[in-house]
Short mmCIF file of N, CA and C in Angstrom, two decimals:
data_model
loop_
_atom_site.label_atom_id
_atom_site.label_comp_id
_atom_site.label_asym_id
_atom_site.label_seq_id
_atom_site.Cartn_x
_atom_site.Cartn_y
_atom_site.Cartn_z
N MET A 17 26.58 8.76 24.51
CA MET A 17 27.85 8.74 24.42
C MET A 17 28.46 8.50 23.02
N THR A 18 29.40 9.18 22.62
CA THR A 18 30.01 8.99 21.21
C THR A 18 31.43 8.81 21.38
N PHE A 19 32.14 8.28 20.29
CA PHE A 19 33.57 8.19 20.26
C PHE A 19 34.14 9.63 20.05
N PRO A 20 35.35 9.82 20.70
CA PRO A 20 35.96 11.13 20.55
C PRO A 20 36.82 11.18 19.28
N ILE A 21 36.19 11.17 18.09
CA ILE A 21 36.77 11.13 16.83
C ILE A 21 36.39 12.36 16.03
N ILE A 22 37.21 12.87 15.11
CA ILE A 22 36.93 14.04 14.34
C ILE A 22 37.00 13.61 12.84
N PRO A 23 36.03 13.93 12.10
CA PRO A 23 34.78 14.59 12.42
C PRO A 23 33.82 13.66 13.23
N GLU A 24 33.03 14.25 14.03
CA GLU A 24 32.07 13.43 14.82
C GLU A 24 31.04 12.72 13.89
N PRO A 25 30.80 11.48 14.11
CA PRO A 25 29.89 10.69 13.25
C PRO A 25 28.54 11.17 13.45
N GLN A 26 27.65 11.03 12.36
CA GLN A 26 26.33 11.45 12.29
C GLN A 26 25.49 10.73 13.48
N TYR A 27 25.86 9.45 13.63
CA TYR A 27 25.09 8.60 14.62
C TYR A 27 26.06 7.71 15.25
N CYS A 28 26.01 7.55 16.49
CA CYS A 28 26.93 6.58 17.27
C CYS A 28 26.19 6.04 18.50
N SER A 29 26.22 4.70 18.68
CA SER A 29 25.64 4.08 19.82
C SER A 29 26.55 3.01 20.33
N ILE A 30 26.97 3.09 21.64
CA ILE A 30 27.89 2.19 22.27
C ILE A 30 27.17 1.30 23.23
N TYR A 31 27.45 0.05 23.09
CA TYR A 31 26.83 -0.99 23.98
C TYR A 31 27.77 -1.66 24.83
N PRO A 32 27.30 -2.37 25.91
CA PRO A 32 28.19 -3.10 26.85
C PRO A 32 29.08 -4.23 26.03
N GLY A 33 30.23 -4.32 26.37
CA GLY A 33 31.08 -5.38 25.72
C GLY A 33 32.20 -4.81 24.90
N LEU A 34 33.17 -5.63 24.60
CA LEU A 34 34.26 -5.25 23.88
C LEU A 34 34.62 -6.29 22.77
N LEU A 35 35.18 -5.75 21.59
CA LEU A 35 35.58 -6.60 20.66
C LEU A 35 37.12 -6.74 20.91
N ASN A 36 37.48 -7.83 21.64
CA ASN A 36 38.97 -8.00 21.93
C ASN A 36 39.64 -8.79 20.86
N PHE A 37 40.72 -8.12 20.37
CA PHE A 37 41.52 -8.85 19.37
C PHE A 37 42.83 -8.09 19.04
N SER A 38 43.74 -8.74 18.37
CA SER A 38 44.87 -8.04 17.95
C SER A 38 44.59 -7.77 16.43
N ALA A 39 44.39 -6.49 16.04
CA ALA A 39 43.94 -5.99 14.80
C ALA A 39 44.64 -6.68 13.68
N LYS A 40 45.83 -6.90 13.80
CA LYS A 40 46.74 -7.47 12.70
C LYS A 40 46.40 -9.06 12.54
N LYS A 41 45.68 -9.71 13.58
CA LYS A 41 45.42 -11.12 13.50
C LYS A 41 43.99 -11.38 13.03
N LEU A 42 43.15 -10.40 13.06
CA LEU A 42 41.65 -10.66 12.76
C LEU A 42 41.52 -10.88 11.20
N ALA A 43 40.95 -11.99 10.89
CA ALA A 43 40.76 -12.30 9.50
C ALA A 43 39.43 -11.55 8.93
N VAL A 44 39.56 -10.82 7.92
CA VAL A 44 38.53 -10.03 7.34
C VAL A 44 38.53 -10.25 5.75
N THR A 45 37.29 -10.07 5.27
CA THR A 45 37.09 -10.09 3.81
C THR A 45 36.59 -8.73 3.35
N LEU A 46 37.14 -8.23 2.30
CA LEU A 46 36.84 -6.99 1.64
C LEU A 46 35.92 -7.32 0.50
N TRP A 47 34.69 -6.97 0.57
CA TRP A 47 33.73 -7.17 -0.52
C TRP A 47 33.59 -5.96 -1.35
N ALA A 48 33.65 -6.14 -2.69
CA ALA A 48 33.46 -5.14 -3.67
C ALA A 48 32.86 -5.49 -4.96
N PRO A 49 32.26 -4.71 -5.72
CA PRO A 49 31.73 -5.14 -7.02
C PRO A 49 32.77 -5.47 -7.94
N VAL A 50 33.96 -4.82 -7.88
CA VAL A 50 35.14 -5.10 -8.67
C VAL A 50 36.39 -5.03 -7.71
N PRO A 51 37.43 -5.91 -7.98
CA PRO A 51 38.59 -5.79 -7.05
C PRO A 51 39.14 -4.40 -7.16
N ASP A 52 39.57 -3.80 -5.97
CA ASP A 52 40.12 -2.46 -5.91
C ASP A 52 41.30 -2.40 -4.98
N ASP A 53 42.53 -2.34 -5.41
CA ASP A 53 43.69 -2.25 -4.61
C ASP A 53 43.71 -1.00 -3.72
N ARG A 54 43.01 0.08 -4.24
CA ARG A 54 42.99 1.39 -3.40
C ARG A 54 42.27 1.14 -2.01
N LEU A 55 41.39 0.14 -2.02
CA LEU A 55 40.72 -0.17 -0.82
C LEU A 55 41.39 -1.38 -0.01
N LEU A 56 41.94 -2.33 -0.77
CA LEU A 56 42.58 -3.39 -0.21
C LEU A 56 43.91 -3.02 0.58
N LYS A 57 44.63 -2.09 0.09
CA LYS A 57 45.93 -1.69 0.83
C LYS A 57 45.59 -1.08 2.19
N PRO A 58 44.67 -0.18 2.28
CA PRO A 58 44.41 0.37 3.69
C PRO A 58 43.70 -0.70 4.62
N ALA A 59 43.04 -1.64 4.01
CA ALA A 59 42.40 -2.65 4.87
C ALA A 59 43.48 -3.59 5.31
N GLN A 60 44.48 -3.92 4.48
CA GLN A 60 45.60 -4.70 4.89
C GLN A 60 46.53 -4.03 5.85
N LYS A 61 46.47 -2.75 5.86
CA LYS A 61 47.26 -1.99 6.89
C LYS A 61 46.69 -2.29 8.22
N LEU A 62 45.38 -2.43 8.28
CA LEU A 62 44.75 -2.71 9.61
C LEU A 62 44.75 -4.10 9.96
N PHE A 63 44.32 -4.95 8.94
CA PHE A 63 44.15 -6.41 9.06
C PHE A 63 45.17 -7.03 8.10
N ALA A 64 46.19 -7.61 8.57
CA ALA A 64 47.30 -8.21 7.70
C ALA A 64 46.73 -9.24 6.80
N SER A 65 45.72 -9.97 7.24
CA SER A 65 45.13 -11.19 6.48
C SER A 65 44.04 -10.83 5.60
N ALA A 66 43.75 -9.48 5.36
CA ALA A 66 42.54 -9.07 4.62
C ALA A 66 42.64 -9.62 3.21
N SER A 67 41.55 -10.15 2.68
CA SER A 67 41.52 -10.60 1.30
C SER A 67 40.42 -9.93 0.66
N CYS A 68 40.37 -9.92 -0.60
CA CYS A 68 39.37 -9.29 -1.46
C CYS A 68 38.54 -10.33 -2.22
N SER A 69 37.19 -10.19 -2.08
CA SER A 69 36.24 -10.98 -2.85
C SER A 69 35.30 -10.04 -3.66
N THR A 70 34.88 -10.53 -4.83
CA THR A 70 33.90 -9.78 -5.55
C THR A 70 32.51 -10.16 -5.14
N SER A 71 31.61 -9.28 -5.24
CA SER A 71 30.19 -9.67 -4.85
C SER A 71 29.29 -9.12 -5.99
N SER A 72 28.15 -9.72 -6.17
CA SER A 72 27.21 -9.36 -7.24
C SER A 72 26.44 -8.07 -6.64
N SER A 73 26.48 -7.87 -5.28
CA SER A 73 25.99 -6.70 -4.76
C SER A 73 26.71 -5.44 -5.08
N PRO A 74 25.98 -4.32 -5.29
CA PRO A 74 26.82 -3.05 -5.52
C PRO A 74 27.39 -2.50 -4.28
N LEU A 75 27.28 -3.16 -3.09
CA LEU A 75 27.77 -2.62 -1.82
C LEU A 75 29.35 -2.92 -1.72
N TYR A 76 29.92 -2.07 -0.99
CA TYR A 76 31.34 -2.29 -0.58
C TYR A 76 31.31 -2.67 0.95
N ALA A 77 32.20 -3.63 1.41
CA ALA A 77 32.05 -3.97 2.82
C ALA A 77 33.40 -4.66 3.24
N ILE A 78 33.56 -4.66 4.66
CA ILE A 78 34.55 -5.41 5.29
C ILE A 78 33.86 -6.20 6.29
N THR A 79 34.03 -7.56 6.34
CA THR A 79 33.46 -8.36 7.27
C THR A 79 34.48 -9.34 7.82
N THR A 80 34.24 -9.73 9.17
CA THR A 80 35.15 -10.70 9.78
C THR A 80 34.81 -12.01 9.20
N GLU A 81 35.69 -12.88 9.48
CA GLU A 81 35.49 -14.28 9.00
C GLU A 81 34.21 -14.92 9.39
N GLU A 82 33.75 -14.49 10.55
CA GLU A 82 32.45 -15.07 11.06
C GLU A 82 31.26 -14.34 10.46
N GLY A 83 31.52 -13.23 9.82
CA GLY A 83 30.39 -12.44 9.22
C GLY A 83 30.00 -13.05 7.90
N ASP A 84 28.85 -12.56 7.48
CA ASP A 84 28.32 -13.03 6.00
C ASP A 84 28.71 -11.96 5.08
N LEU A 85 27.99 -12.01 3.96
CA LEU A 85 28.05 -11.01 2.94
C LEU A 85 27.65 -9.76 3.54
N PRO A 86 27.89 -8.66 2.80
CA PRO A 86 27.45 -7.34 3.27
C PRO A 86 26.02 -7.21 3.60
N ASN A 87 25.77 -6.50 4.67
CA ASN A 87 24.39 -6.40 5.24
C ASN A 87 23.55 -5.39 4.45
N GLN A 88 22.64 -5.84 3.69
CA GLN A 88 21.82 -4.92 2.77
C GLN A 88 21.00 -4.05 3.65
N ALA A 89 20.45 -4.44 4.77
CA ALA A 89 19.66 -3.64 5.57
C ALA A 89 20.44 -2.44 6.18
N ALA A 90 21.67 -2.65 6.52
CA ALA A 90 22.57 -1.56 7.02
C ALA A 90 22.77 -0.55 5.97
N ALA A 91 22.97 -0.98 4.75
CA ALA A 91 23.23 -0.01 3.67
C ALA A 91 21.96 0.80 3.33
N LYS A 92 20.77 0.27 3.60
CA LYS A 92 19.55 1.07 3.52
C LYS A 92 19.52 2.42 4.17
N ARG A 93 20.21 2.38 5.29
CA ARG A 93 20.44 3.69 6.12
C ARG A 93 21.14 4.83 5.39
N LEU A 94 21.93 4.41 4.26
CA LEU A 94 22.79 5.26 3.56
C LEU A 94 22.13 5.75 2.29
N GLU A 95 20.95 5.41 1.89
CA GLU A 95 20.39 5.86 0.75
C GLU A 95 20.28 7.35 0.65
N GLY A 96 20.76 7.95 -0.49
CA GLY A 96 20.71 9.37 -0.72
C GLY A 96 21.84 10.11 0.17
N ARG A 97 22.71 9.38 0.78
CA ARG A 97 23.81 9.99 1.56
C ARG A 97 25.05 9.95 0.80
N ILE A 98 25.94 10.90 1.05
CA ILE A 98 27.23 11.09 0.34
C ILE A 98 28.36 10.34 1.10
N ASP A 99 29.05 9.48 0.44
CA ASP A 99 30.24 8.83 1.07
C ASP A 99 29.93 8.28 2.48
N GLY A 100 28.78 7.59 2.61
CA GLY A 100 28.33 7.04 3.96
C GLY A 100 28.85 5.68 4.18
N TYR A 101 28.86 5.33 5.42
CA TYR A 101 29.14 3.95 5.80
C TYR A 101 28.50 3.64 7.15
N VAL A 102 28.28 2.34 7.34
CA VAL A 102 27.78 1.74 8.61
C VAL A 102 28.73 0.79 9.21
N LEU A 103 29.21 1.13 10.43
CA LEU A 103 30.16 0.21 11.14
C LEU A 103 29.49 -0.41 12.29
N SER A 104 29.50 -1.79 12.29
CA SER A 104 28.88 -2.52 13.45
C SER A 104 29.90 -3.33 14.09
N ILE A 105 30.13 -3.11 15.33
CA ILE A 105 31.16 -3.85 16.20
C ILE A 105 30.41 -4.64 17.26
N GLU A 106 30.58 -6.00 17.22
CA GLU A 106 30.13 -6.90 18.28
C GLU A 106 31.21 -7.55 18.86
N GLU A 107 30.94 -8.34 19.93
CA GLU A 107 31.96 -9.01 20.64
C GLU A 107 32.86 -10.02 19.80
N LYS A 108 32.23 -10.62 18.85
CA LYS A 108 32.95 -11.57 17.95
C LYS A 108 32.93 -11.27 16.53
N SER A 109 32.45 -10.16 16.10
CA SER A 109 32.43 -9.76 14.71
C SER A 109 32.50 -8.37 14.46
N LEU A 110 32.82 -8.01 13.24
CA LEU A 110 32.91 -6.65 12.78
C LEU A 110 32.39 -6.51 11.36
N GLN A 111 31.62 -5.50 11.08
CA GLN A 111 31.07 -5.32 9.70
C GLN A 111 31.14 -3.87 9.36
N LEU A 112 31.69 -3.64 8.25
CA LEU A 112 31.78 -2.17 7.76
C LEU A 112 31.17 -2.18 6.34
N CYS A 113 29.99 -1.48 6.16
CA CYS A 113 29.27 -1.44 4.87
C CYS A 113 29.25 -0.03 4.34
N ALA A 114 29.31 0.11 3.05
CA ALA A 114 29.20 1.32 2.37
C ALA A 114 28.61 1.23 0.99
N THR A 115 27.97 2.27 0.47
CA THR A 115 27.38 2.17 -0.94
C THR A 115 28.33 2.62 -1.99
N SER A 116 29.55 3.15 -1.55
CA SER A 116 30.52 3.56 -2.48
C SER A 116 32.02 3.29 -1.87
N ALA A 117 32.88 3.32 -2.88
CA ALA A 117 34.31 3.08 -2.44
C ALA A 117 34.78 4.09 -1.48
N PRO A 118 34.53 5.42 -1.73
CA PRO A 118 34.94 6.50 -0.88
C PRO A 118 34.33 6.26 0.62
N GLY A 119 33.06 5.83 0.64
CA GLY A 119 32.37 5.60 1.87
C GLY A 119 33.14 4.51 2.70
N LEU A 120 33.55 3.41 1.96
CA LEU A 120 34.31 2.32 2.67
C LEU A 120 35.57 2.83 3.18
N PHE A 121 36.27 3.60 2.28
CA PHE A 121 37.54 4.23 2.74
C PHE A 121 37.42 5.07 3.93
N TYR A 122 36.46 5.89 4.14
CA TYR A 122 36.29 6.71 5.27
C TYR A 122 35.90 5.82 6.45
N GLY A 123 35.23 4.77 6.20
CA GLY A 123 34.94 3.79 7.33
C GLY A 123 36.22 3.10 7.84
N ILE A 124 37.07 2.85 6.90
CA ILE A 124 38.36 2.25 7.36
C ILE A 124 39.21 3.27 8.11
N LYS A 125 39.11 4.58 7.76
CA LYS A 125 39.79 5.56 8.45
C LYS A 125 39.27 5.67 9.83
N THR A 126 37.93 5.57 10.03
CA THR A 126 37.37 5.54 11.43
C THR A 126 37.82 4.36 12.20
N LEU A 127 37.90 3.17 11.62
CA LEU A 127 38.40 2.09 12.29
C LEU A 127 39.80 2.27 12.72
N GLU A 128 40.66 2.84 11.83
CA GLU A 128 42.04 3.17 12.13
C GLU A 128 42.13 3.90 13.44
N THR A 129 41.24 5.02 13.57
CA THR A 129 41.24 5.97 14.64
C THR A 129 40.77 5.15 15.91
N LEU A 130 39.81 4.27 15.81
CA LEU A 130 39.25 3.40 17.02
C LEU A 130 40.37 2.53 17.50
N PHE A 131 41.12 1.90 16.55
CA PHE A 131 42.26 1.04 16.99
C PHE A 131 43.26 1.74 17.84
N LEU A 132 43.52 3.06 17.39
CA LEU A 132 44.47 3.82 18.16
C LEU A 132 44.01 4.33 19.49
N LEU A 133 42.66 4.58 19.60
CA LEU A 133 41.99 5.04 20.84
C LEU A 133 41.78 3.89 21.78
N TYR A 134 41.46 2.73 21.27
CA TYR A 134 41.27 1.49 22.19
C TYR A 134 42.06 0.35 21.81
N PRO A 135 43.31 0.39 22.27
CA PRO A 135 44.27 -0.60 21.86
C PRO A 135 43.97 -2.04 22.46
N ASN A 136 43.08 -2.02 23.60
CA ASN A 136 42.85 -3.22 24.30
C ASN A 136 41.50 -3.86 23.88
N GLY A 137 40.78 -3.16 22.93
CA GLY A 137 39.52 -3.76 22.52
C GLY A 137 38.49 -2.54 22.27
N ILE A 138 37.93 -2.55 21.12
CA ILE A 138 36.91 -1.55 20.82
C ILE A 138 35.61 -1.72 21.39
N PRO A 139 34.99 -0.83 22.00
CA PRO A 139 33.56 -1.11 22.63
C PRO A 139 32.62 -1.45 21.47
N CYS A 140 31.77 -2.40 21.77
CA CYS A 140 30.66 -2.92 20.97
C CYS A 140 29.89 -1.64 20.53
N SER A 141 29.58 -1.42 19.34
CA SER A 141 28.95 -0.10 18.98
C SER A 141 28.45 -0.28 17.47
N THR A 142 27.67 0.74 17.10
CA THR A 142 27.18 1.01 15.75
C THR A 142 27.46 2.45 15.39
N VAL A 143 28.21 2.70 14.33
CA VAL A 143 28.50 4.01 13.97
C VAL A 143 27.97 4.10 12.51
N VAL A 144 27.23 5.20 12.31
CA VAL A 144 26.70 5.52 10.95
C VAL A 144 27.19 6.96 10.65
N ASP A 145 27.82 7.08 9.54
CA ASP A 145 28.37 8.47 9.23
C ASP A 145 28.22 8.67 7.60
N TRP A 146 28.12 9.95 7.42
CA TRP A 146 28.11 10.42 5.85
C TRP A 146 28.56 11.78 5.82
N ALA A 147 28.85 12.38 4.71
CA ALA A 147 29.23 13.68 4.47
C ALA A 147 28.01 14.44 4.23
N ASP A 148 28.01 15.75 4.73
CA ASP A 148 26.87 16.53 4.39
C ASP A 148 27.03 17.29 3.01
N VAL A 149 28.28 17.35 2.53
CA VAL A 149 28.50 18.02 1.28
C VAL A 149 29.49 17.09 0.49
N LYS A 150 29.38 17.24 -0.86
CA LYS A 150 30.26 16.32 -1.71
C LYS A 150 31.75 16.70 -1.63
N LEU A 151 31.97 18.07 -1.64
CA LEU A 151 33.41 18.46 -1.69
C LEU A 151 33.82 19.03 -0.36
N ARG A 152 34.84 18.37 0.29
CA ARG A 152 35.28 18.74 1.57
C ARG A 152 36.80 19.08 1.42
N THR A 153 37.20 20.31 1.50
CA THR A 153 38.50 20.69 1.17
C THR A 153 39.33 21.36 2.30
N ASP A 154 40.62 21.38 2.01
CA ASP A 154 41.57 22.20 2.80
C ASP A 154 42.21 23.21 1.90
N HIS A 155 42.79 24.18 2.37
CA HIS A 155 43.51 25.16 1.51
C HIS A 155 45.04 25.22 1.92
N LEU A 156 45.92 25.00 0.96
CA LEU A 156 47.30 25.13 1.16
C LEU A 156 47.86 26.32 0.39
N ASP A 157 48.17 27.41 1.22
CA ASP A 157 48.66 28.77 0.66
C ASP A 157 50.17 28.64 0.52
N LEU A 158 50.66 28.75 -0.69
CA LEU A 158 52.11 28.64 -1.00
C LEU A 158 52.71 30.04 -1.26
N ARG A 159 52.07 31.10 -0.84
CA ARG A 159 52.57 32.38 -1.02
C ARG A 159 53.85 32.65 -0.16
N THR A 160 53.88 32.04 1.05
CA THR A 160 55.03 32.35 1.84
C THR A 160 55.91 31.11 2.27
N VAL A 161 55.27 30.01 2.16
CA VAL A 161 55.98 28.66 2.62
C VAL A 161 55.96 27.68 1.45
N TYR A 162 57.11 27.13 1.12
CA TYR A 162 57.10 26.19 0.12
C TYR A 162 57.52 24.82 0.64
N PRO A 163 56.55 23.95 1.22
CA PRO A 163 56.90 22.72 1.81
C PRO A 163 57.52 21.70 0.77
N PRO A 164 58.36 20.85 1.23
CA PRO A 164 58.74 19.78 0.22
C PRO A 164 57.61 18.91 -0.20
N PHE A 165 57.71 18.32 -1.30
CA PHE A 165 56.63 17.51 -1.95
C PHE A 165 56.16 16.44 -0.87
N GLU A 166 57.19 15.77 -0.22
CA GLU A 166 56.83 14.64 0.74
C GLU A 166 55.89 15.23 1.78
N HIS A 167 56.14 16.48 2.32
CA HIS A 167 55.29 17.04 3.26
C HIS A 167 53.88 17.26 2.85
N ILE A 168 53.81 17.75 1.58
CA ILE A 168 52.35 17.79 1.01
C ILE A 168 51.74 16.45 0.94
N LEU A 169 52.41 15.38 0.57
CA LEU A 169 51.86 14.02 0.50
C LEU A 169 51.45 13.63 1.91
N ASP A 170 52.25 13.88 2.91
CA ASP A 170 51.84 13.61 4.31
C ASP A 170 50.65 14.36 4.68
N ASN A 171 50.55 15.62 4.28
CA ASN A 171 49.39 16.44 4.70
C ASN A 171 48.02 15.89 3.94
N ILE A 172 48.23 15.25 2.82
CA ILE A 172 47.09 14.71 2.02
C ILE A 172 46.63 13.53 2.81
N ARG A 173 47.62 12.72 3.26
CA ARG A 173 47.23 11.43 4.10
C ARG A 173 46.53 11.83 5.38
N LEU A 174 46.97 12.99 6.03
CA LEU A 174 46.34 13.50 7.26
C LEU A 174 44.96 13.96 6.89
N LEU A 175 44.66 14.55 5.77
CA LEU A 175 43.38 15.08 5.43
C LEU A 175 42.45 13.94 5.24
N SER A 176 42.87 12.79 4.70
CA SER A 176 42.03 11.70 4.44
C SER A 176 41.60 11.06 5.75
N LYS A 177 42.28 11.25 6.82
CA LYS A 177 41.86 10.80 8.14
C LYS A 177 40.67 11.51 8.67
N TYR A 178 40.69 12.88 8.31
CA TYR A 178 39.59 13.72 8.67
C TYR A 178 38.46 13.83 7.71
N LYS A 179 38.61 12.87 6.71
CA LYS A 179 37.57 12.58 5.61
C LYS A 179 37.39 13.79 4.74
N LEU A 180 38.44 14.56 4.51
CA LEU A 180 38.40 15.59 3.50
C LEU A 180 38.87 14.92 2.21
N ASN A 181 38.27 15.47 1.05
CA ASN A 181 38.53 14.83 -0.15
C ASN A 181 39.08 15.73 -1.23
N GLY A 182 39.63 16.89 -0.82
CA GLY A 182 40.20 17.81 -1.72
C GLY A 182 41.24 18.68 -1.10
N LEU A 183 42.16 19.20 -1.92
CA LEU A 183 43.14 20.14 -1.44
C LEU A 183 43.31 21.25 -2.45
N VAL A 184 42.99 22.50 -2.02
CA VAL A 184 43.10 23.57 -2.95
C VAL A 184 44.45 24.25 -2.70
N ILE A 185 45.24 24.34 -3.79
CA ILE A 185 46.62 24.98 -3.60
C ILE A 185 46.69 26.21 -4.33
#
């Protein structure tokens, strides 16, 4: 069984149990080698009390208050992978690890989708995902339609949900 999300994760395993919480009330820490507001803002969109801490580790991670520092073993699964992340959800904790900032961002996007799909609690699970290619784009053809700039920005936000990292205009 896998989660009904697009794009489908490379690996997904769902276990008995639920992580029951109100997403806005769960206390999490964002770990990064250097502070990065581009990651903290989307994390705070999901978890109002998200805070940022720097780590001597090169990993990027989001952990619950009860969790520790980023899981080095989980990140081992991502060696040689592009924009990969490992998401571990248990009944009382959550951990999202990535070897790069884009990987963590895409993991946050997966969490966003899971919160929408499972408003009463996310099933305990492990999700491992990465991109098969570095450049994943969409094409916007302006020959016939000229959308307002705000619509283009909305489209870019939607593309990030699907883990696309480029727009050809």
